[in-house]
CSV table of C-alpha atoms and ligand atoms in Angstrom, one decimal:
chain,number,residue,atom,x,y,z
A,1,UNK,CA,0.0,0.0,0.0
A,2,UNK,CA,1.5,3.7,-0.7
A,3,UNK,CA,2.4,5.4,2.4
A,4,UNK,CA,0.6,8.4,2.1
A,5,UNK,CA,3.1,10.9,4.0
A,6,UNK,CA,5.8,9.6,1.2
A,7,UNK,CA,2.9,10.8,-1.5
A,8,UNK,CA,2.3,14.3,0.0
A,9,UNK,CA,6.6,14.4,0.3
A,10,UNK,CA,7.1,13.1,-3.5
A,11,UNK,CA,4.3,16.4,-4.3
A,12,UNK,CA,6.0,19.1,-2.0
A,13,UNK,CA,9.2,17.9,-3.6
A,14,UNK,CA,7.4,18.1,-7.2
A,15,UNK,CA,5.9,21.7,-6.4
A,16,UNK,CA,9.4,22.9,-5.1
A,17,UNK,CA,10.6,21.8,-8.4
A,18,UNK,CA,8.0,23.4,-10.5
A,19,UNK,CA,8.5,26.9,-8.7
A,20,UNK,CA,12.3,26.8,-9.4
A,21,UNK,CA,11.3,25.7,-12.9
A,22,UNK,CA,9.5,28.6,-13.5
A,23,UNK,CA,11.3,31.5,-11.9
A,24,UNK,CA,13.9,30.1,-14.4
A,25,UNK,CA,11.5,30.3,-17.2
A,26,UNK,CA,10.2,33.9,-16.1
A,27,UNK,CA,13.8,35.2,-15.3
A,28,UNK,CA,13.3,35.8,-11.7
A,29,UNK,CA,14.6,35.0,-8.2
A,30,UNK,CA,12.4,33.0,-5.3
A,31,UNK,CA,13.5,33.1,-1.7
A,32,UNK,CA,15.7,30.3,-0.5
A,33,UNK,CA,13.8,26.8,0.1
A,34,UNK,CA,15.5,26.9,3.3
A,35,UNK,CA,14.1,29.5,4.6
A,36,UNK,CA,10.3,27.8,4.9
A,37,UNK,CA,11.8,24.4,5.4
A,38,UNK,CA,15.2,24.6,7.5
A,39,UNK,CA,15.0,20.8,7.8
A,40,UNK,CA,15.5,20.5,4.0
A,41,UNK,CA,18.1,17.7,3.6
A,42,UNK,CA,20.5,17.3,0.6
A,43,UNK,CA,18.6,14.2,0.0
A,44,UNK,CA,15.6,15.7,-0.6
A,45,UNK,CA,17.5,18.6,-2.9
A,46,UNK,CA,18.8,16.2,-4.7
A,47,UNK,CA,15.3,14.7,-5.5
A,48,UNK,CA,14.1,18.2,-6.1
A,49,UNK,CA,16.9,18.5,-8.8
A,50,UNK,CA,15.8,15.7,-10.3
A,51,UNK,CA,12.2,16.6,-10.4
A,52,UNK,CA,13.5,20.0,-12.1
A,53,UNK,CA,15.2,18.3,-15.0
A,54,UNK,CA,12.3,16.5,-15.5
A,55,UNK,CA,10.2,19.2,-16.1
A,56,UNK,CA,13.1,20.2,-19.0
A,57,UNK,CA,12.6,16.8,-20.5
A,58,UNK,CA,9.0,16.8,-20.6
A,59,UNK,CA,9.6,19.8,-22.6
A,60,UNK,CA,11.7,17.9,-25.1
A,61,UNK,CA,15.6,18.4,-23.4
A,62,UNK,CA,17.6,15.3,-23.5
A,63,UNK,CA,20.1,14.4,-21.3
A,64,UNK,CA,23.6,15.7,-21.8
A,65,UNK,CA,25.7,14.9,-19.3
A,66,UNK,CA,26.8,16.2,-15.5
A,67,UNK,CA,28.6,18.6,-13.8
A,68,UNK,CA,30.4,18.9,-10.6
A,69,UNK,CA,30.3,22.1,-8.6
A,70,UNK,CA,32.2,23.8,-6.0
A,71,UNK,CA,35.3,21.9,-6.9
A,72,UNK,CA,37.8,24.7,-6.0
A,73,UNK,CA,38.7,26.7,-3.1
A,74,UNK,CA,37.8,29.9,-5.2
A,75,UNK,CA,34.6,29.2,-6.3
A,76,UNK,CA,33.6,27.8,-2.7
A,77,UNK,CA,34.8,31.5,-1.5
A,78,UNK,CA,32.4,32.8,-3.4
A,79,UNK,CA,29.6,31.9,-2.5
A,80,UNK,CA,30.6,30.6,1.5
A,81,UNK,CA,29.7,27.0,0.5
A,82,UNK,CA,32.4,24.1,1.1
A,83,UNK,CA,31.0,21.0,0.0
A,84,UNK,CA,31.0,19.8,-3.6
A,85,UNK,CA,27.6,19.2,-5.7
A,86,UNK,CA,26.0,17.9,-9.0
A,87,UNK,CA,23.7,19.1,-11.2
A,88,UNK,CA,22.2,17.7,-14.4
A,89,UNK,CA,23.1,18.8,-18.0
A,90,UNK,CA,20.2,18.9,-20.7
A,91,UNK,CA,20.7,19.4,-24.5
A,92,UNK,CA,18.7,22.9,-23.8
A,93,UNK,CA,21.8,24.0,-22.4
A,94,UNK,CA,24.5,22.9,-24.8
A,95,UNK,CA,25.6,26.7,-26.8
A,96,UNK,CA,27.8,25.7,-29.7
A,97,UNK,CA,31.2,26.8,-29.5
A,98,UNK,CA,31.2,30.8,-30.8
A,99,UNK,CA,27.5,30.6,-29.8
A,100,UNK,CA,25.4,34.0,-28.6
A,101,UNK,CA,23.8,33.7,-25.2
A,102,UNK,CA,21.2,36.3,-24.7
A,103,UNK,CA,21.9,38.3,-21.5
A,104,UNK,CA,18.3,39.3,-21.1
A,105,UNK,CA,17.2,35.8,-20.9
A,106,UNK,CA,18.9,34.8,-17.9
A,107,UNK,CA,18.6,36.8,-14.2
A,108,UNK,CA,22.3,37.1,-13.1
A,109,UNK,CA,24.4,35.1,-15.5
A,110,UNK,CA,28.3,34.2,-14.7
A,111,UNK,CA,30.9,32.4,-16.9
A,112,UNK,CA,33.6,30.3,-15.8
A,113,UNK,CA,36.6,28.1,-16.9
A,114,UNK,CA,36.3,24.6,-16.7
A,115,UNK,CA,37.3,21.1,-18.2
A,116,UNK,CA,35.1,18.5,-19.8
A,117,UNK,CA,35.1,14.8,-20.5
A,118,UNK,CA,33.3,13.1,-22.9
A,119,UNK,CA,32.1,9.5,-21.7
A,120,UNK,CA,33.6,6.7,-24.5
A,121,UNK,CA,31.3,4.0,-22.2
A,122,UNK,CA,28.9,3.5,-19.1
A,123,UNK,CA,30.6,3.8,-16.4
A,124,UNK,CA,28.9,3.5,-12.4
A,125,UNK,CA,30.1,2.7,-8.6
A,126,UNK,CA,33.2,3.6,-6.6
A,127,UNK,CA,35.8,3.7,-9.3
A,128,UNK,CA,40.0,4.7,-8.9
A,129,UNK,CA,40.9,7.7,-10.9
A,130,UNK,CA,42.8,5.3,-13.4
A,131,UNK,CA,39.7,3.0,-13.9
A,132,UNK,CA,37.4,6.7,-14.7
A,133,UNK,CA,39.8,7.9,-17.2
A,134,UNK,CA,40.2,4.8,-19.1
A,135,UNK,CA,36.6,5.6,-19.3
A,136,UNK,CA,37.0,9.1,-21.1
A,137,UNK,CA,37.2,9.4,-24.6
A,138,UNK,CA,38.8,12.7,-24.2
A,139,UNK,CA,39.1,16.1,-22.3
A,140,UNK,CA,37.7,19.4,-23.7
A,141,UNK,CA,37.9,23.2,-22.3
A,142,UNK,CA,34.7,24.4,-21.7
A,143,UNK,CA,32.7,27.2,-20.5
A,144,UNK,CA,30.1,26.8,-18.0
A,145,UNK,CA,27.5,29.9,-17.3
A,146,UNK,CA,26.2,29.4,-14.4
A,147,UNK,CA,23.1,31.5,-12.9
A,148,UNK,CA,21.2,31.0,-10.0
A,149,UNK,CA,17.2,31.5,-8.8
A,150,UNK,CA,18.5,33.2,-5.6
A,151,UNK,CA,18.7,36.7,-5.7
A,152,UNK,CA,22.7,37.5,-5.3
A,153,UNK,CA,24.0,34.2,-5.8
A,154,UNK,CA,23.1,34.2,-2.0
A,155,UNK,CA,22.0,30.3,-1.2
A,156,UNK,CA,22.4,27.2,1.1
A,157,UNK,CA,23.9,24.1,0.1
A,158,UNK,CA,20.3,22.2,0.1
A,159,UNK,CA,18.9,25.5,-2.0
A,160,UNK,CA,21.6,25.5,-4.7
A,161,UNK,CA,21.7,21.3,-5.0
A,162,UNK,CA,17.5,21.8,-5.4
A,163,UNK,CA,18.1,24.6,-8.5
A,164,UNK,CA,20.3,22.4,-10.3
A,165,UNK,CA,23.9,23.4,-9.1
A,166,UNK,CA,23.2,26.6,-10.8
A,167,UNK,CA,24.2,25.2,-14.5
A,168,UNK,CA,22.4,27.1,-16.8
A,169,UNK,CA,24.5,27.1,-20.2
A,170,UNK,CA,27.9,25.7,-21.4
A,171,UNK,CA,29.6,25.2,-24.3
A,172,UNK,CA,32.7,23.1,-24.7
A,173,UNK,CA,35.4,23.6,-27.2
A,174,UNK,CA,35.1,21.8,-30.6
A,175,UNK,CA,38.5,19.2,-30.6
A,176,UNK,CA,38.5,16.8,-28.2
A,177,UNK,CA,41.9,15.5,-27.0
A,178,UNK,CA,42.6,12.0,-26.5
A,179,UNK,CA,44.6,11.9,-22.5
A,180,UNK,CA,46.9,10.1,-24.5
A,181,UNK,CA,47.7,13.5,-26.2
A,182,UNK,CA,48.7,15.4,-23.6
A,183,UNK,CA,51.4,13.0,-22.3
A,184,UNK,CA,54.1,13.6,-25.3
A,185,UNK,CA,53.6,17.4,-24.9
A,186,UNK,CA,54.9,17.1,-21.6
A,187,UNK,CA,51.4,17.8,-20.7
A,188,UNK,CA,48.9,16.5,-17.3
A,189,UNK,CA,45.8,16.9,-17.3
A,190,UNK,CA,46.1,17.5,-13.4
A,191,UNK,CA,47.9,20.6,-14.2
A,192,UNK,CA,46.8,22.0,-17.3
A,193,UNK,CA,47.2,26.2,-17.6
A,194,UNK,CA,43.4,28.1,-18.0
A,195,UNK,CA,43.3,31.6,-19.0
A,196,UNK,CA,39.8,33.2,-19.1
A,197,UNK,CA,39.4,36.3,-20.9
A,198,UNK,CA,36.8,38.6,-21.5
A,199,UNK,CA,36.9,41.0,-24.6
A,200,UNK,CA,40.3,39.5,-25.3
A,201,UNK,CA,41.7,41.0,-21.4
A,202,UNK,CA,42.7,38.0,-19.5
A,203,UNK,CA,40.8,38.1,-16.6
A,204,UNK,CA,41.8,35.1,-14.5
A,205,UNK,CA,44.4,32.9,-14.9
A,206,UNK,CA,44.3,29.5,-13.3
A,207,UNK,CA,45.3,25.6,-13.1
A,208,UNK,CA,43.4,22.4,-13.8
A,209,UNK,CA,44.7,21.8,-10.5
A,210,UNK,CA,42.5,23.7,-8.4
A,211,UNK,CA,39.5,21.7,-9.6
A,212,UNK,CA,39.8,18.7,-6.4
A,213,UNK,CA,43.5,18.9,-6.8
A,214,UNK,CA,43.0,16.8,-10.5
A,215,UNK,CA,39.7,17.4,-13.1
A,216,UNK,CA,39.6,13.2,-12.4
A,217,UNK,CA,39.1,13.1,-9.2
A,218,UNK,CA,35.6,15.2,-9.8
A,219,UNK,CA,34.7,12.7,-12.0
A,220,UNK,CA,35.5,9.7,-9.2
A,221,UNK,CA,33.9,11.9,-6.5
A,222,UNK,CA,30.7,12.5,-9.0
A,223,UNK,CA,30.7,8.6,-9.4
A,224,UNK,CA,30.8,8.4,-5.6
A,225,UNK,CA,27.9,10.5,-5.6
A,226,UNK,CA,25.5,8.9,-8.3
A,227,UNK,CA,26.1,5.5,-6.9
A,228,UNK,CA,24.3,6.5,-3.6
A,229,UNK,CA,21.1,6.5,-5.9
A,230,UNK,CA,22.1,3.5,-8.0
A,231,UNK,CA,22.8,6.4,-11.2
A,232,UNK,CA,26.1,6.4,-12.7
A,233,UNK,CA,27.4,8.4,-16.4
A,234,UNK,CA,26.5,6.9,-19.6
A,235,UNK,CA,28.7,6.7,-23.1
A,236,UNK,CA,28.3,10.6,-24.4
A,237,UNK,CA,28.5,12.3,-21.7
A,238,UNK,CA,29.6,15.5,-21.0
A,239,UNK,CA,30.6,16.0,-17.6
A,240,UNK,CA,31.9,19.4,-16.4
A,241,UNK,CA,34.3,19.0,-13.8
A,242,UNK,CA,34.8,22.2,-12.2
A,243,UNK,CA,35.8,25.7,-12.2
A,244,UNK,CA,39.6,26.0,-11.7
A,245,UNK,CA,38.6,30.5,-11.2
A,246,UNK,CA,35.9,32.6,-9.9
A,247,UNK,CA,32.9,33.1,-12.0
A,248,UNK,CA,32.5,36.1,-13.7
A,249,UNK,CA,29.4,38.2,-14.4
A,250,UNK,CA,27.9,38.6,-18.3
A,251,UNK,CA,27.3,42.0,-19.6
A,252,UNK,CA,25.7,42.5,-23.3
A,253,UNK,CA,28.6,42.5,-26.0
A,254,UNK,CA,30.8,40.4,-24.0
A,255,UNK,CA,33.4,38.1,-25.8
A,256,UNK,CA,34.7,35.8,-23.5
A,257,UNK,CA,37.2,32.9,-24.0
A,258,UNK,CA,38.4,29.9,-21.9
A,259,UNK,CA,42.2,28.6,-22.9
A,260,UNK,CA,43.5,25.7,-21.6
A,261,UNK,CA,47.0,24.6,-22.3
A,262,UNK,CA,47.1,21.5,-24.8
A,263,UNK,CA,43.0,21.4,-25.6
A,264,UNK,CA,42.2,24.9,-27.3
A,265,UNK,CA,40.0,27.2,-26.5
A,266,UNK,CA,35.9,27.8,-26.4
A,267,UNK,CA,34.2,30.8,-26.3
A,268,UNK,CA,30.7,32.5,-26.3
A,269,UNK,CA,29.7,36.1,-27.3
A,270,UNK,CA,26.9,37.8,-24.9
A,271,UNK,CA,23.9,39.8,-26.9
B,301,LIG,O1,29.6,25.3,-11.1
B,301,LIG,C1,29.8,25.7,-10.0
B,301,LIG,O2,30.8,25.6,-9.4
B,301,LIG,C2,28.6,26.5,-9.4
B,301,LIG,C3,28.0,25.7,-8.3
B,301,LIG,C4,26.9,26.5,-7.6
B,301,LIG,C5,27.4,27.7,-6.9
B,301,LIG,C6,27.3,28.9,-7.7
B,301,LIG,O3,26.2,29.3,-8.1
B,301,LIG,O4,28.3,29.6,-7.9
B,302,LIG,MG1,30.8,25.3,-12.8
C-alpha cells in the first residue's frame, strides 16, 4: 500500500521543483527553500533537482551529461559554501562553440573556466581515478555559465543542489583531445594552464589543479555521488568537472574565451 506521508513528500518535492522551474522560465529569483523548510536535507535537494530536470525533458531536453560544482577553493569562497555538488546537463543547455547567449534571458548570469570529459562507455560505482579515465574518450575546455534563482547568488547548500547546481549554459570547445595526447607534450591533465578572458583581457588565470587537486578526481567523486542512488554516467557524456577560477558576471557584447594549455579554446559572445 503507498504510504501516504511519502505521496504528499514526493508532491511538496514536485511543487518545489516546479516553482524553481518557473522562476527560471520567467527570469526571476524565489526566496531560499531553506528559509520555509530549514530541515531540508541534501537528499531531498537532490530529489528536487531531479524533479527540475524532469520538467526540461517533458519539454523535449535530452540528457547531456553532469557537472560537478564547487570543486575549487575559489569558487567555494564565493559563494561561503564548502562541499562539492551535481547538477544535471540537458541538450537545452549545450551553446555551440562561438554561440550567442542572450543576456536578457537569464537573471544574473556568470561564466567560468572549466574542463570536460566526454564519456567513450557507461561507467557506475566507486571507481579509482585510473579506472574513470580509461573511461574518457577525451578532455575538452569548456565554459560553463552558471546562474542562479536566488537573488545575489546568495543560497544554502540544500537551495543551490535543489536549482540544479546553478548550471544554466555551457559550451565546450570543438576538438577533443585523447589523454593520451597530452602526455608527449609534456602535458597533465592534473595541471593544465586556464586563462579566461573577457573581450580579449585575461581576466583570470588559473590551473586544472585547483578543480579537487586533479579534473579526475571530480569525475571519481561525482561517481561516488551517483552511486548513492544507483545512477552512474552513460557513453556521451559531457561531464563538467569544475571551475579552476571565480565566476565572472555577463554583460551584453561580451566576448569571453576559456584557454587551456594543450585542448584549445571555447568561447561565447553575450547579446
Ligand atoms: O559550477 C559551480 O561551481 C557553481 C555551483 C553552484 C554555486 C554557484 O552558483 O556559484
Ligand atoms: Mg561550474
Amino acid at each position: 500500500m503507498t504510504d501516504p506521508s511519502n505521496t504528499s513528500t514526493d508532491s511538496l518535492h514536485l511543487e518545489r521543483a516546479r516553482h524553481l522551474d518557473a522562476a527560471a522560465m520567467e527570469v526571476r529569483t524565489v526566496p531560499q527553500l531553506t528559509l520555509t523548510d530549514a530541515d531540508l536535507s541534501i537528499d531531498a535537494a537532490y530529489t528536487i533537482q531531479r524533479a527540475l530536470i524532469a520538467c526540461r525533458v517533458a519539454r523535449g531536453a535530452r540528457r547531456a551529461g553532469m557537472k560537478m560544482g564547487l570543486t575549487s577553493l575559489a569558487k567555494m569562497a564565493q559563494v561561503g559554501v564548502h562541499e562539492p555538488i551535481y547538477g544535471h546537463l540537458t541538450s537545452d543547455m549545450l551553446l555551440a562553440d562561438g554561440g550567442t547567449l542572450t543576456r536578457a534571458h537569464y537573471g544574473h548570469p556568470r561564466a567560468e573556466p572549466e574542463i570536460a570529459f566526454l564519456m567513450a562507455r557507461d561507467l557506475q560505482g566507486e571507481v579509482s581515478e585510473a579506472e574513470a579515465l580509461a573511461a574518457v574518450a577525451g578532455v575538452m575546455p569548456a565554459l560553463e555559465v552558471i546562474d542562479s534563482r536566488y537573488a545575489d547568488f546568495k543560497f544554502k547548500l540544500e537551495d543551490v543542489v535543489a536549482d540544479n547546481a546553478s548550471s544554466c549554459r555551457f559550451v565546450v570547445g570543438c576538438r577533443v583531445t585523447p589523454l593520451r595526447d597530452l602526455y608527449p607534450q609534456g602535458l597533465s591533465l592534473k595541471n593544465l594552464g586556464m586563462v579566461l578572458e573577457v573581450d580579449g583581457v585575461v581576466v583570470h588565470t588559473g590551473s586544472s589543479a585547483a578543480i579537487l587537486d586533479d579534473p579526475a578526481r571530480s569525475l571519481t567523486t561525482l561517481l561516488r555521488m551517483l552511486a548513492t542512488r544507483d545512477e552512474g554516467l552513460r557513453a556521451g557524456d559531457i561531464v563538467l568537472a569544475g571551475a579552476a577560477t571565480p565566476a565572472v558576471p555577463l554583460s551584453p557584447g561580451q566576448h569571453v574565451r576559456v584557454r587551456v594549455d594543450g585542448l584549445g579554446s571555447a568561447e561565447l559572445f553575450v547579446a
